Every structure is written in C-alpha cells, then in structure tokens.
XYZ file of C-alpha atoms in Angstrom:
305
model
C 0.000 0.000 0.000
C 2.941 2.613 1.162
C 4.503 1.622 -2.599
C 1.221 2.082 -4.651
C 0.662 5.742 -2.565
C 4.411 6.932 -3.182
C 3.914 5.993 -6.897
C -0.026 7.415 -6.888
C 1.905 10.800 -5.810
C 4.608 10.570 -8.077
C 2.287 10.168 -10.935
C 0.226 13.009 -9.828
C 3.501 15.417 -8.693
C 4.903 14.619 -12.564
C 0.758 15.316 -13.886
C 1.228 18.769 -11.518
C 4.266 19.678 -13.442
C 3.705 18.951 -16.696
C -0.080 20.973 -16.585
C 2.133 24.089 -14.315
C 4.821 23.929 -17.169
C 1.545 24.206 -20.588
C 0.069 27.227 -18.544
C 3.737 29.101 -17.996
C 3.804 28.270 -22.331
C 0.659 29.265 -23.002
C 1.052 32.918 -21.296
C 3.673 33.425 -22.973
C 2.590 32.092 -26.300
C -0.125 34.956 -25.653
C 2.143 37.666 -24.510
C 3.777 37.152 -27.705
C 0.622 37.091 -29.647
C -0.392 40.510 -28.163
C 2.904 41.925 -28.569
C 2.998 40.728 -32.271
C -0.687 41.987 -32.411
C 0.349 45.103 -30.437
C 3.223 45.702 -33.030
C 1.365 45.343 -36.260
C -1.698 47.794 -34.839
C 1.236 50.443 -33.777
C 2.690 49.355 -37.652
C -0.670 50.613 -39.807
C -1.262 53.655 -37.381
C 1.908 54.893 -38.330
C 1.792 53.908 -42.023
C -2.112 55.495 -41.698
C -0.827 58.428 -40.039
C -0.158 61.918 -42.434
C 2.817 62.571 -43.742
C 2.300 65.532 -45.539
C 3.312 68.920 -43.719
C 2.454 71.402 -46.524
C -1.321 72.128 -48.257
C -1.464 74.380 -51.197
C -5.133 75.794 -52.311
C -5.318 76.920 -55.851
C -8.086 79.533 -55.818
C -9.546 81.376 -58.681
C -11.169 84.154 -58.175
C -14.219 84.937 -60.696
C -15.671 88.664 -60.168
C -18.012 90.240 -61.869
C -18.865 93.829 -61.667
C -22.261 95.022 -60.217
C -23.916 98.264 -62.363
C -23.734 101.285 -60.138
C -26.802 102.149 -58.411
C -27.557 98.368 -58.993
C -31.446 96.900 -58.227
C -31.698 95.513 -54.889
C -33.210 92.591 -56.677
C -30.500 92.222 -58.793
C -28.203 92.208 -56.123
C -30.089 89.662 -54.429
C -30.069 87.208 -57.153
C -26.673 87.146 -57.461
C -25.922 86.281 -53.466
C -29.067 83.771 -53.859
C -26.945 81.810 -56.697
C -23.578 81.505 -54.452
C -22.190 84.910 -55.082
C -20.505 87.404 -52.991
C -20.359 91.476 -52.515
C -17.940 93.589 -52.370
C -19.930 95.905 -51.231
C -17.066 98.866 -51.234
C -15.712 98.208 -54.599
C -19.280 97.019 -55.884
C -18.773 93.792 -57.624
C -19.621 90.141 -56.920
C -17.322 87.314 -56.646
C -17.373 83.699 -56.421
C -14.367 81.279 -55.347
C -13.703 78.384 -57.556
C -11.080 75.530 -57.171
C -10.349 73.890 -60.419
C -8.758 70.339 -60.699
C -5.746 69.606 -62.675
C -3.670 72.857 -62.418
C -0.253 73.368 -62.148
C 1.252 73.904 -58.730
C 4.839 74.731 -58.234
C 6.911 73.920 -54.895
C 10.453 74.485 -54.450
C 10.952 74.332 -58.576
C 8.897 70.395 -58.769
C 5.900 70.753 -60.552
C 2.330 69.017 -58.523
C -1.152 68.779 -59.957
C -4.122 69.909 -57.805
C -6.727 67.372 -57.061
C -10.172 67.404 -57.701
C -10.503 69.543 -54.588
C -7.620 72.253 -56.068
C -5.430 71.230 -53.508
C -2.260 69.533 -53.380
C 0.095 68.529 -50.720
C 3.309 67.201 -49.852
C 6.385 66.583 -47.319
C 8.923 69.478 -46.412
C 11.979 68.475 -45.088
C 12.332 70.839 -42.387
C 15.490 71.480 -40.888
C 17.433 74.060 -38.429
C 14.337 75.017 -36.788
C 12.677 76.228 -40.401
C 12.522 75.599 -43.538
C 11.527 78.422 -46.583
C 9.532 77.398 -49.354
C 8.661 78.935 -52.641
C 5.143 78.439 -54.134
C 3.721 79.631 -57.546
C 0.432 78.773 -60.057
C -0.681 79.332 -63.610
C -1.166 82.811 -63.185
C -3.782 83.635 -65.835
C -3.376 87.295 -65.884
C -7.202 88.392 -67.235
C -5.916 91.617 -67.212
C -4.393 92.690 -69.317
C -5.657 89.606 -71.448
C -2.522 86.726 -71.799
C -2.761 83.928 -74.667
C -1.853 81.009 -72.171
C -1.469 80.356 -68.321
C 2.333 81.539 -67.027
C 3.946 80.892 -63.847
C 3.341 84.073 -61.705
C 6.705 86.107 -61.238
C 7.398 86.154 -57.745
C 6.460 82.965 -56.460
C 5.252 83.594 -52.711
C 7.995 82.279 -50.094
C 6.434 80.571 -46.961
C 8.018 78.881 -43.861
C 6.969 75.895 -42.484
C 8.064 75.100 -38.954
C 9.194 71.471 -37.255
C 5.217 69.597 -36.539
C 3.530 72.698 -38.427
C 0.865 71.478 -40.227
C 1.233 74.389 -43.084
C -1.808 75.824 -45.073
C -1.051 78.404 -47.898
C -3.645 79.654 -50.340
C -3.124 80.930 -53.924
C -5.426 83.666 -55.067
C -6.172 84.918 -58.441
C -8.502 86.819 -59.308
C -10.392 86.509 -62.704
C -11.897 89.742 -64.271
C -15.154 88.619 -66.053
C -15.632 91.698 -67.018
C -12.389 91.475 -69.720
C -13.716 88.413 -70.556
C -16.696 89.335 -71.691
C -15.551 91.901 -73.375
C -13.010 89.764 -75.607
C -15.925 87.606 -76.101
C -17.571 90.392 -77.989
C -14.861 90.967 -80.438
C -14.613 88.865 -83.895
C -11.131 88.451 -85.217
C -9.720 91.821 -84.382
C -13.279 93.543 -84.859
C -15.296 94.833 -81.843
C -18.323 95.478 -81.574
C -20.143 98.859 -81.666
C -23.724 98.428 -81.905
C -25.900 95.578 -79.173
C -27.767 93.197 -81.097
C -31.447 93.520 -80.584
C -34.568 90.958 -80.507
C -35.410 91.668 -84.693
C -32.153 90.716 -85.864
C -29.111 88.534 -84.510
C -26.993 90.912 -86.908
C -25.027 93.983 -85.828
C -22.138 96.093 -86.956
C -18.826 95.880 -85.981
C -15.685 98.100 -86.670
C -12.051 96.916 -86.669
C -9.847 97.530 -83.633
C -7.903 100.789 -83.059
C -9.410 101.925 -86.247
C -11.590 105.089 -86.924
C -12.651 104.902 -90.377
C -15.778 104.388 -92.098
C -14.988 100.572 -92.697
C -17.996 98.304 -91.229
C -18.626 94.578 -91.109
C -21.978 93.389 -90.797
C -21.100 89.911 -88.454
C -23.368 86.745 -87.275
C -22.298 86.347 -83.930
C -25.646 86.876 -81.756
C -28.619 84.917 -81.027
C -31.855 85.643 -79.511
C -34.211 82.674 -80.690
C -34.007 78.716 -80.081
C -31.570 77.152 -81.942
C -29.353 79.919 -83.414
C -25.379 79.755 -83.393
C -23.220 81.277 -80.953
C -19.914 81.794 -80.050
C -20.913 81.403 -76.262
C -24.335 80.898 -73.950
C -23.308 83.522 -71.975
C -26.533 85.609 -71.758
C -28.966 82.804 -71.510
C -29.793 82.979 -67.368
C -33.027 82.225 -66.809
C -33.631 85.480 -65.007
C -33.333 87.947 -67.826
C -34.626 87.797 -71.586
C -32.170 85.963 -73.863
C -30.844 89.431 -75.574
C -27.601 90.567 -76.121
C -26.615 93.865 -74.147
C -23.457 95.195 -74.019
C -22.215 95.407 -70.467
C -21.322 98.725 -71.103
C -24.432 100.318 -72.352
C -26.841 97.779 -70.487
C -25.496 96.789 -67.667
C -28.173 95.685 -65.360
C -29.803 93.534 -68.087
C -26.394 92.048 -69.207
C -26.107 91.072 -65.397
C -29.294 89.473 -65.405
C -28.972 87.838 -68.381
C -25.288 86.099 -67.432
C -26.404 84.911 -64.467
C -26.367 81.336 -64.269
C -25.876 80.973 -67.577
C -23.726 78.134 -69.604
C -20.897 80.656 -69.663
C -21.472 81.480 -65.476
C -22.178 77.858 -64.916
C -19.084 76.042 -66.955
C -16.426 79.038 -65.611
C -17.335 77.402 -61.975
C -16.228 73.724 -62.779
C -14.255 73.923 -65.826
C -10.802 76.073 -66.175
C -11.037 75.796 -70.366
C -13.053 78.243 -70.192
C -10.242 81.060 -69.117
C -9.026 80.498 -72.502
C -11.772 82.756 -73.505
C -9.545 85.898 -72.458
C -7.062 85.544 -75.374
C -7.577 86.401 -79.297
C -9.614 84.067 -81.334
C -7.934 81.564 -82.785
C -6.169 80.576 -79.305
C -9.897 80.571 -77.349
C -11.870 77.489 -76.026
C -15.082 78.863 -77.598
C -14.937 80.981 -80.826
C -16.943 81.579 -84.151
C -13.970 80.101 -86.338
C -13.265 77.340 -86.234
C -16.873 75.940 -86.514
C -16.173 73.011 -83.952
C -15.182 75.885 -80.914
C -18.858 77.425 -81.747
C -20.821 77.036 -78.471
C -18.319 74.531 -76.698
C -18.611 75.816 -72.853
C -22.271 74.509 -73.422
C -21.221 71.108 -74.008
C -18.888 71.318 -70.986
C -22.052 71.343 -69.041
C -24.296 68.712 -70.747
C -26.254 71.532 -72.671
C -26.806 72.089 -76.177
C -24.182 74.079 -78.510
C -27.111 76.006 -79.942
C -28.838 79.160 -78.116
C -31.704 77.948 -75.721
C -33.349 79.713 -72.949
C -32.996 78.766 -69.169
C-alpha cells in the first residue's frame, strides 16, 4: 500500500508539473501574440498616419462687376446663386477651385486634385525651412494667350510639426472676358444686337474709319449659333446687351448661364480671355462654336434657361 501511494503521488507530482509547465507556455505564447498583435496595430497607425506637412489651395477668383446704383433685386439674385459682394468696390465674386492645375513647390511641378489642392512633405530642418510656391497665373488683365507661372512665387516657412496651409489667389476679371468675347477676329463690336435681328455692326480695332462689317455672332431665338451661352440665365430675356451700355440687363442675363455655370467647374473656359484663334469657344473654327455649353451637358445652340 505505502509503494502504490508513493507511486499514486509521483504520478500526480509529474501530472502537476507537466499541466504548471503548458500554462507558464501558453502565457507566454499569448504575450507574444499581443505583442505581435500590439506591433502590427502600432505598424498601420503609423503607415495610416499623415505625412504631408504642406497644403497648397489653388483659388480662382471669378468677379463680376455690379452696375452702379444696382437693383436691390439684382443684387439679391446674385448672393441667392452663391455669389458674394464687395460691397465697397461694388462687384460680386465667387471662389472656384479647379482640378488639374499646375502647382509649383520648391521648382517640382504638382497637380491639384479634384478639390484644387495639393500637398506634400517638407523636409524641415534648423528650426525652419523656406519654401517657394507659384500657379498658372492667368493674368485676365491685361488679357494673356496662355497660363504663365506668376513672377514672384510667394515664399512661406513651415516650422518642425507645423501642419502648413497656404492659399493661392487669383482673381479673374469677367468683365475682360466678356468683353473679348464680344470681339470677332480683331473687330469689336459697336452696336448691341437687338430681338429683330441677330446681326449687328462691328468696326475693326484701333481703327476710326468708315470701314464696317456686318457679323453673325448673336442669337436671340431657339436654336441659333453662338460663339458662347453667356446671356442665356433664366432670369433675364435671352438678348444681347453690351455690359457697357446695359449693364443691369447684361447682369441678369449672365447669371447662371452656360458661360457662369461652366467658368465654376471647368478652367477651359479662361481660354476665352485671349484672341480668337487661341480661345476654347470661338466663331472660327466651326467646332469651338458654343463649346462651354457642351462642358455642361447643354446644347451648342442658343436655348433659354
């Protein structure tokens, strides 16, 4: 009996051991798990964490100028569509962020996203680090053929764990568009059209002669060709009026037009500033006839709003 007991707690001192010596493993087995878990969470926050230090917004600035003395219900139809005053210098403007324009940073060239952004690392180092930042530079006024690089970039400094935010602001006379838009291949034009005929005179630039050219160029009715929709807003009468002689009409009638709707989401249309042949819509060739429409799902044809 004394044998079989000594052997019964042998048997159940080894069993002891043996169960002690799993549960030490297992813990530790699990430690490593959760350290190897631990590891791989800290791993994809820090590969999931930003990187970039430095945010450049590309803004365009559209403004329009208000007629002096200008109907309160004019002016209210303007901040109704997403426009704002400048009350003191009495025009309206809108901001606009366009997607695939040229940003420049420290001489590398980025593309803005669909947001007009675009962002990147900066080395910073000995407390700061200056940076040089530049855009297409449109410059409306006086009227450029193509986009250049402005010519004194602007020089920022980002410091060590600055997040840095830097906007780019141009501003985009309308006005000097819309006035390009009314000339014809060197010829401007001197008398509005009016609703009995889509025909008016024009004279050639810097020229004061007695040479006229009777040109097609504006539309009143359904249908007709254009250059550009840019007086068909659905708050004023389809009728061209030149800005200059008409303005409160011309503002109603631009309003939320083709032209006022495709300058918002489409930067082709700045091309509009330059002469003729170089513009996004034009009356020569035929195919540039009307084309800020089709930017917009509309037809290439006058229509109404």
């Amino acid at each position: 009996m004394k044998m079989i007991r000594i052997c019964l707690c042998t048997v159940m001192f080894l069993l002891g051991s043996v169960t002690m010596g799993s549960n030490v493993f297992a813990d530790e087995t699990h430690n490593h798990e959760e350290m190897s878990s631990k590891s791989e969470t800290e791993k994809k926050e820090s590969v999931s964490s930003p990187t970039d230090n430095l945010t450049i917004k590309n803004v365009k600035r559209l403004e329009y100028s208000m007629p002096e003395n200008a109907p309160a219900d004019l002016v209210n139809l303007y901040l109704k569509a997403g426009w704002e005053w400048n009350k003191e210098l009495n025009y309206m403007f809108k901001d606009v962020l366009y997607e695939d324009e040229t940003v420049n940073i420290n001489g590398i060239d980025y593309v803005t996203d669909a947001e007009g952004e675009v962002s990147t690392k900066i080395s910073v180092r000995d407390g700061s680090s200056k940076v040089e930042v530049s855009s297409d530079n449109y410059d409306t006024n006086p009227v450029s053929i193509k986009a250049e690089k402005n010519d004194e970039p602007k020089q920022v400094s980002v410091k060590p764990g600055e997040q840095k935010e830097v906007v780019l602001l141009e501003e985009i006379n309308l006005d000097t568009m819309i006035d390009r838009m009314d000339e014809m291949n060197g010829q401007k034009i001197d008398t509005e059209n009016t609703l009995t005929t889509n025909k008016f005179i024009a004279t050639p630039l810097g020229k004061q002669d007695s040479h006229h050219f009777e040109v097609l160029l504006m539309a009143s009715k359904k249908g007709d060709t254009v250059t550009c929709n840019r007086y068909n807003g659905p708050w004023g009468n389809n009728t061209y009026y030149s800005k200059t002689a008409n303005p409160v009409m011309a503002a109603r009638n631009f309003l939320w037009s083709d032209c006022d709707q495709a300058l918002v989401w489409h930067v082709q249309c700045l091309k509009d500033y330059g002469p003729a042949k170089y513009r996004y819509c034009a009356w020569d060739p035929t195919t540039k006839r009307g084309k800020c429409s089709g930017l917009i799902g509309h037809s290439k044809k006058f229509h109404a709003h």
